[in-house]
Amino acid sequence: MSTFILWGFLMTFLYCLVQKSFMPNGDRTLMWISLTIFLSYLLFDPLLNKTLGIDSIDYTNVYLIFSACDIFTLIIILLITYKKKVSELPAKLYVVAGLTVNIVLFIGMHIDTITLSNHEAWWFWSFYSVAVNLMDIMMITALVLNKDYLGLMRLLRKAGLLKA
């Protein structure tokens, strides 16, 4: 599944790049966000690392490495979008939410498998597998559409966490 997600972020970057070529003076933010995420995911793609003969991941700390990489990616994206409001760039909300959920899940899996030495599958492992992939698909979709397609902005406005 990771290769499919990586391919999705590559296609998202290429889509944003083509959109940018049609509007040369347009906003480049989505293109830079999608490139950042693509490069971040490419760095630790298991298939690519195996093909190149690189053993870049210490499997005892793989979840910490993934969470650190996502934290770094999140910081870069927040720097890229610091002048953009969520109302003008809804994809920002979805990407920040998706990366944050992934970070929490990676840390949870590290605590479960390494700190607590749990090696028997339980509901959290299934939840982790589904949620991480759904967050990635959500981010890909948000970068292509740049709309509040799940209603997160409406929900946050109703909760008083986002200004109108």
Short mmCIF file of N, CA and C in Angstrom, two decimals, residues 12-127:
data_model
loop_
_atom_site.label_atom_id
_atom_site.label_comp_id
_atom_site.label_asym_id
_atom_site.label_seq_id
_atom_site.Cartn_x
_atom_site.Cartn_y
_atom_site.Cartn_z
N THR A 12 -0.15 13.69 -7.46
CA THR A 12 -0.68 14.94 -6.94
C THR A 12 0.28 16.09 -7.22
N PHE A 13 1.57 15.85 -6.99
CA PHE A 13 2.57 16.88 -7.29
C PHE A 13 2.55 17.22 -8.78
N LEU A 14 2.53 16.19 -9.64
CA LEU A 14 2.53 16.44 -11.08
C LEU A 14 1.27 17.17 -11.52
N TYR A 15 0.13 16.82 -10.92
CA TYR A 15 -1.13 17.51 -11.22
C TYR A 15 -1.02 18.99 -10.85
N CYS A 16 -0.50 19.27 -9.66
CA CYS A 16 -0.34 20.67 -9.22
C CYS A 16 0.67 21.40 -10.09
N LEU A 17 1.70 20.71 -10.54
CA LEU A 17 2.69 21.31 -11.42
C LEU A 17 2.07 21.69 -12.76
N VAL A 18 1.23 20.81 -13.30
CA VAL A 18 0.55 21.11 -14.57
C VAL A 18 -0.44 22.26 -14.38
N GLN A 19 -1.18 22.25 -13.26
CA GLN A 19 -2.11 23.35 -12.96
C GLN A 19 -1.35 24.67 -12.91
N LYS A 20 -0.17 24.65 -12.31
CA LYS A 20 0.65 25.85 -12.19
C LYS A 20 1.11 26.33 -13.57
N SER A 21 1.38 25.39 -14.48
CA SER A 21 1.83 25.80 -15.81
C SER A 21 0.72 26.47 -16.61
N PHE A 22 -0.54 26.14 -16.30
CA PHE A 22 -1.66 26.79 -16.98
C PHE A 22 -1.92 28.19 -16.43
N MET A 23 -1.52 28.41 -15.18
CA MET A 23 -1.70 29.72 -14.55
C MET A 23 -0.34 30.17 -14.00
N PRO A 24 0.55 30.68 -14.84
CA PRO A 24 1.91 30.99 -14.41
C PRO A 24 2.01 31.94 -13.22
N ASN A 25 1.05 32.83 -13.08
CA ASN A 25 1.09 33.78 -11.96
C ASN A 25 0.26 33.31 -10.78
N GLY A 26 -0.23 32.09 -10.85
CA GLY A 26 -1.08 31.56 -9.79
C GLY A 26 -0.30 31.15 -8.55
N ASP A 27 -1.03 30.68 -7.59
CA ASP A 27 -0.46 30.27 -6.30
C ASP A 27 0.26 28.92 -6.45
N ARG A 28 1.45 28.84 -5.90
CA ARG A 28 2.25 27.63 -5.98
C ARG A 28 2.20 26.79 -4.70
N THR A 29 1.43 27.19 -3.74
CA THR A 29 1.46 26.55 -2.42
C THR A 29 1.12 25.07 -2.48
N LEU A 30 0.05 24.69 -3.17
CA LEU A 30 -0.32 23.28 -3.25
C LEU A 30 0.79 22.45 -3.89
N MET A 31 1.43 23.01 -4.88
CA MET A 31 2.53 22.31 -5.55
C MET A 31 3.68 22.04 -4.57
N TRP A 32 4.03 23.05 -3.77
CA TRP A 32 5.12 22.89 -2.81
C TRP A 32 4.74 21.93 -1.69
N ILE A 33 3.49 21.97 -1.25
CA ILE A 33 3.05 21.03 -0.21
C ILE A 33 3.13 19.60 -0.73
N SER A 34 2.60 19.38 -1.93
CA SER A 34 2.60 18.02 -2.46
C SER A 34 4.02 17.52 -2.74
N LEU A 35 4.91 18.40 -3.17
CA LEU A 35 6.30 18.00 -3.37
C LEU A 35 6.96 17.64 -2.04
N THR A 36 6.70 18.43 -1.02
CA THR A 36 7.27 18.16 0.31
C THR A 36 6.83 16.80 0.83
N ILE A 37 5.53 16.52 0.74
CA ILE A 37 5.04 15.23 1.23
C ILE A 37 5.58 14.09 0.38
N PHE A 38 5.61 14.26 -0.93
CA PHE A 38 6.14 13.22 -1.80
C PHE A 38 7.58 12.89 -1.44
N LEU A 39 8.42 13.90 -1.30
CA LEU A 39 9.83 13.66 -0.98
C LEU A 39 9.99 13.02 0.41
N SER A 40 9.16 13.43 1.34
CA SER A 40 9.20 12.86 2.68
C SER A 40 8.86 11.37 2.64
N TYR A 41 7.82 11.02 1.92
CA TYR A 41 7.41 9.61 1.82
C TYR A 41 8.41 8.81 0.99
N LEU A 42 9.02 9.44 -0.02
CA LEU A 42 10.00 8.76 -0.86
C LEU A 42 11.23 8.36 -0.06
N LEU A 43 11.62 9.20 0.87
CA LEU A 43 12.81 8.98 1.67
C LEU A 43 12.78 7.63 2.39
N PHE A 44 11.61 7.23 2.88
CA PHE A 44 11.51 6.00 3.65
C PHE A 44 10.63 4.94 2.99
N ASP A 45 10.49 5.01 1.68
CA ASP A 45 9.70 4.00 0.97
C ASP A 45 10.43 2.66 1.03
N PRO A 46 9.78 1.64 1.60
CA PRO A 46 10.46 0.33 1.75
C PRO A 46 10.86 -0.30 0.42
N LEU A 47 10.01 -0.19 -0.59
CA LEU A 47 10.31 -0.80 -1.89
C LEU A 47 11.52 -0.12 -2.54
N LEU A 48 11.56 1.19 -2.49
CA LEU A 48 12.69 1.92 -3.06
C LEU A 48 13.98 1.60 -2.31
N ASN A 49 13.91 1.58 -0.99
CA ASN A 49 15.09 1.28 -0.19
C ASN A 49 15.60 -0.14 -0.47
N LYS A 50 14.68 -1.08 -0.60
CA LYS A 50 15.05 -2.46 -0.91
C LYS A 50 15.69 -2.55 -2.30
N THR A 51 15.11 -1.85 -3.27
CA THR A 51 15.63 -1.85 -4.64
C THR A 51 17.03 -1.27 -4.69
N LEU A 52 17.26 -0.21 -3.95
CA LEU A 52 18.58 0.44 -3.95
C LEU A 52 19.56 -0.24 -3.01
N GLY A 53 19.09 -1.24 -2.26
CA GLY A 53 19.96 -1.94 -1.33
C GLY A 53 20.31 -1.13 -0.09
N ILE A 54 19.44 -0.20 0.25
CA ILE A 54 19.67 0.66 1.41
C ILE A 54 18.84 0.13 2.57
N ASP A 55 19.49 -0.01 3.72
CA ASP A 55 18.76 -0.41 4.92
C ASP A 55 18.70 0.81 5.83
N SER A 56 17.86 1.77 5.43
CA SER A 56 17.83 3.06 6.14
C SER A 56 16.94 3.04 7.38
N ILE A 57 16.22 1.96 7.56
CA ILE A 57 15.27 1.94 8.67
C ILE A 57 15.70 0.90 9.69
N ASP A 58 15.92 1.35 10.91
CA ASP A 58 16.15 0.45 12.03
C ASP A 58 14.77 0.01 12.50
N TYR A 59 14.44 -1.25 12.31
CA TYR A 59 13.08 -1.69 12.54
C TYR A 59 12.65 -1.65 14.00
N THR A 60 13.59 -1.52 14.92
CA THR A 60 13.17 -1.36 16.31
C THR A 60 12.66 0.05 16.57
N ASN A 61 13.08 1.00 15.74
CA ASN A 61 12.65 2.39 15.92
C ASN A 61 11.90 2.92 14.71
N VAL A 62 11.37 2.04 13.89
CA VAL A 62 10.75 2.47 12.64
C VAL A 62 9.61 3.46 12.87
N TYR A 63 8.80 3.24 13.89
CA TYR A 63 7.66 4.14 14.13
C TYR A 63 8.13 5.50 14.63
N LEU A 64 9.20 5.53 15.41
CA LEU A 64 9.76 6.81 15.84
C LEU A 64 10.36 7.56 14.66
N ILE A 65 11.01 6.84 13.77
CA ILE A 65 11.57 7.46 12.57
C ILE A 65 10.46 8.04 11.71
N PHE A 66 9.39 7.27 11.51
CA PHE A 66 8.25 7.76 10.72
C PHE A 66 7.62 8.99 11.37
N SER A 67 7.47 8.97 12.71
CA SER A 67 6.85 10.12 13.37
C SER A 67 7.76 11.34 13.29
N ALA A 68 9.07 11.15 13.45
CA ALA A 68 10.00 12.28 13.33
C ALA A 68 9.98 12.87 11.93
N CYS A 69 9.92 11.99 10.93
CA CYS A 69 9.86 12.45 9.55
C CYS A 69 8.57 13.24 9.30
N ASP A 70 7.46 12.76 9.83
CA ASP A 70 6.19 13.48 9.67
C ASP A 70 6.18 14.80 10.44
N ILE A 71 6.83 14.83 11.60
CA ILE A 71 6.93 16.10 12.34
C ILE A 71 7.74 17.11 11.53
N PHE A 72 8.85 16.67 10.97
CA PHE A 72 9.68 17.55 10.13
C PHE A 72 8.88 18.02 8.92
N THR A 73 8.16 17.10 8.28
CA THR A 73 7.33 17.45 7.12
C THR A 73 6.25 18.45 7.51
N LEU A 74 5.62 18.25 8.65
CA LEU A 74 4.59 19.16 9.14
C LEU A 74 5.16 20.56 9.37
N ILE A 75 6.34 20.63 9.95
CA ILE A 75 6.97 21.94 10.19
C ILE A 75 7.26 22.64 8.86
N ILE A 76 7.78 21.91 7.89
CA ILE A 76 8.06 22.49 6.57
C ILE A 76 6.77 23.01 5.94
N ILE A 77 5.70 22.21 6.02
CA ILE A 77 4.42 22.62 5.42
C ILE A 77 3.86 23.84 6.14
N LEU A 78 3.98 23.90 7.45
CA LEU A 78 3.51 25.08 8.17
C LEU A 78 4.32 26.32 7.79
N LEU A 79 5.60 26.15 7.53
CA LEU A 79 6.42 27.28 7.07
C LEU A 79 6.01 27.71 5.66
N ILE A 80 5.72 26.75 4.80
CA ILE A 80 5.30 27.06 3.43
C ILE A 80 3.97 27.82 3.43
N THR A 81 3.09 27.45 4.36
CA THR A 81 1.72 27.98 4.35
C THR A 81 1.45 29.00 5.46
N TYR A 82 2.49 29.54 6.09
CA TYR A 82 2.25 30.40 7.25
C TYR A 82 1.42 31.65 6.93
N LYS A 83 1.45 32.13 5.71
CA LYS A 83 0.66 33.31 5.34
C LYS A 83 -0.72 32.95 4.80
N LYS A 84 -0.98 31.67 4.61
CA LYS A 84 -2.25 31.21 4.02
C LYS A 84 -3.24 30.86 5.11
N LYS A 85 -4.43 31.40 4.99
CA LYS A 85 -5.52 31.05 5.90
C LYS A 85 -6.18 29.77 5.40
N VAL A 86 -6.73 29.02 6.32
CA VAL A 86 -7.41 27.77 5.97
C VAL A 86 -8.59 28.04 5.05
N SER A 87 -9.23 29.19 5.19
CA SER A 87 -10.38 29.51 4.34
C SER A 87 -9.99 29.65 2.87
N GLU A 88 -8.76 30.10 2.60
CA GLU A 88 -8.31 30.23 1.21
C GLU A 88 -7.54 29.00 0.73
N LEU A 89 -7.14 28.14 1.65
CA LEU A 89 -6.39 26.93 1.31
C LEU A 89 -6.87 25.77 2.20
N PRO A 90 -8.08 25.24 1.93
CA PRO A 90 -8.61 24.15 2.77
C PRO A 90 -7.71 22.93 2.84
N ALA A 91 -6.91 22.69 1.81
CA ALA A 91 -6.01 21.54 1.81
C ALA A 91 -5.03 21.61 2.99
N LYS A 92 -4.70 22.82 3.44
CA LYS A 92 -3.80 23.00 4.58
C LYS A 92 -4.36 22.30 5.81
N LEU A 93 -5.64 22.50 6.09
CA LEU A 93 -6.28 21.87 7.24
C LEU A 93 -6.21 20.35 7.13
N TYR A 94 -6.51 19.83 5.97
CA TYR A 94 -6.53 18.37 5.77
C TYR A 94 -5.13 17.77 5.88
N VAL A 95 -4.14 18.44 5.34
CA VAL A 95 -2.77 17.94 5.41
C VAL A 95 -2.26 17.99 6.85
N VAL A 96 -2.50 19.10 7.53
CA VAL A 96 -2.06 19.22 8.93
C VAL A 96 -2.77 18.18 9.79
N ALA A 97 -4.06 18.01 9.59
CA ALA A 97 -4.81 17.00 10.36
C ALA A 97 -4.30 15.60 10.05
N GLY A 98 -4.09 15.30 8.77
CA GLY A 98 -3.63 13.97 8.38
C GLY A 98 -2.26 13.63 8.94
N LEU A 99 -1.34 14.57 8.84
CA LEU A 99 0.00 14.33 9.38
C LEU A 99 -0.02 14.22 10.90
N THR A 100 -0.84 15.01 11.56
CA THR A 100 -0.93 14.96 13.02
C THR A 100 -1.48 13.61 13.47
N VAL A 101 -2.52 13.14 12.82
CA VAL A 101 -3.08 11.82 13.16
C VAL A 101 -2.03 10.73 12.92
N ASN A 102 -1.32 10.81 11.80
CA ASN A 102 -0.28 9.82 11.52
C ASN A 102 0.81 9.83 12.59
N ILE A 103 1.23 11.02 13.02
CA ILE A 103 2.26 11.13 14.06
C ILE A 103 1.80 10.45 15.35
N VAL A 104 0.57 10.73 15.75
CA VAL A 104 0.03 10.13 16.98
C VAL A 104 -0.04 8.61 16.85
N LEU A 105 -0.47 8.12 15.69
CA LEU A 105 -0.56 6.67 15.48
C LEU A 105 0.82 6.02 15.47
N PHE A 106 1.81 6.66 14.86
CA PHE A 106 3.17 6.11 14.86
C PHE A 106 3.72 6.02 16.28
N ILE A 107 3.52 7.07 17.05
CA ILE A 107 3.99 7.05 18.43
C ILE A 107 3.25 5.97 19.23
N GLY A 108 1.95 5.84 19.00
CA GLY A 108 1.18 4.79 19.67
C GLY A 108 1.69 3.40 19.33
N MET A 109 2.01 3.16 18.07
CA MET A 109 2.54 1.85 17.68
C MET A 109 3.92 1.61 18.28
N HIS A 110 4.74 2.65 18.38
CA HIS A 110 6.05 2.49 19.00
C HIS A 110 5.90 2.12 20.48
N ILE A 111 5.03 2.83 21.15
CA ILE A 111 4.81 2.53 22.57
C ILE A 111 4.30 1.10 22.74
N ASP A 112 3.36 0.70 21.88
CA ASP A 112 2.78 -0.64 21.99
C ASP A 112 3.79 -1.75 21.69
N THR A 113 4.53 -1.61 20.59
CA THR A 113 5.40 -2.71 20.17
C THR A 113 6.78 -2.69 20.82
N ILE A 114 7.33 -1.53 21.08
CA ILE A 114 8.69 -1.46 21.62
C ILE A 114 8.68 -1.24 23.14
N THR A 115 8.01 -0.19 23.58
CA THR A 115 8.01 0.12 25.01
C THR A 115 7.28 -0.96 25.82
N LEU A 116 6.08 -1.35 25.35
CA LEU A 116 5.30 -2.36 26.07
C LEU A 116 5.59 -3.78 25.60
N SER A 117 6.41 -3.93 24.58
CA SER A 117 6.80 -5.23 24.01
C SER A 117 5.60 -6.11 23.66
N ASN A 118 4.57 -5.50 23.12
CA ASN A 118 3.40 -6.27 22.70
C ASN A 118 3.64 -6.79 21.29
N HIS A 119 3.54 -8.11 21.12
CA HIS A 119 3.77 -8.71 19.81
C HIS A 119 2.57 -9.50 19.32
N GLU A 120 1.47 -9.36 20.02
CA GLU A 120 0.23 -10.01 19.59
C GLU A 120 -0.71 -8.95 19.02
N ALA A 121 -1.26 -9.27 17.85
CA ALA A 121 -2.16 -8.32 17.19
C ALA A 121 -3.41 -8.09 18.05
N TRP A 122 -3.85 -6.86 18.07
CA TRP A 122 -5.10 -6.50 18.74
C TRP A 122 -5.74 -5.38 17.95
N TRP A 123 -6.88 -4.86 18.39
CA TRP A 123 -7.67 -3.92 17.60
C TRP A 123 -6.88 -2.68 17.19
N PHE A 124 -5.95 -2.21 18.02
CA PHE A 124 -5.21 -1.00 17.70
C PHE A 124 -4.37 -1.18 16.43
N TRP A 125 -3.82 -2.36 16.23
CA TRP A 125 -3.01 -2.60 15.04
C TRP A 125 -3.86 -2.50 13.78
N SER A 126 -5.05 -3.03 13.83
CA SER A 126 -5.96 -2.94 12.67
C SER A 126 -6.38 -1.49 12.45
N PHE A 127 -6.71 -0.81 13.54
CA PHE A 127 -7.08 0.60 13.46
C PHE A 127 -5.94 1.42 12.86
#
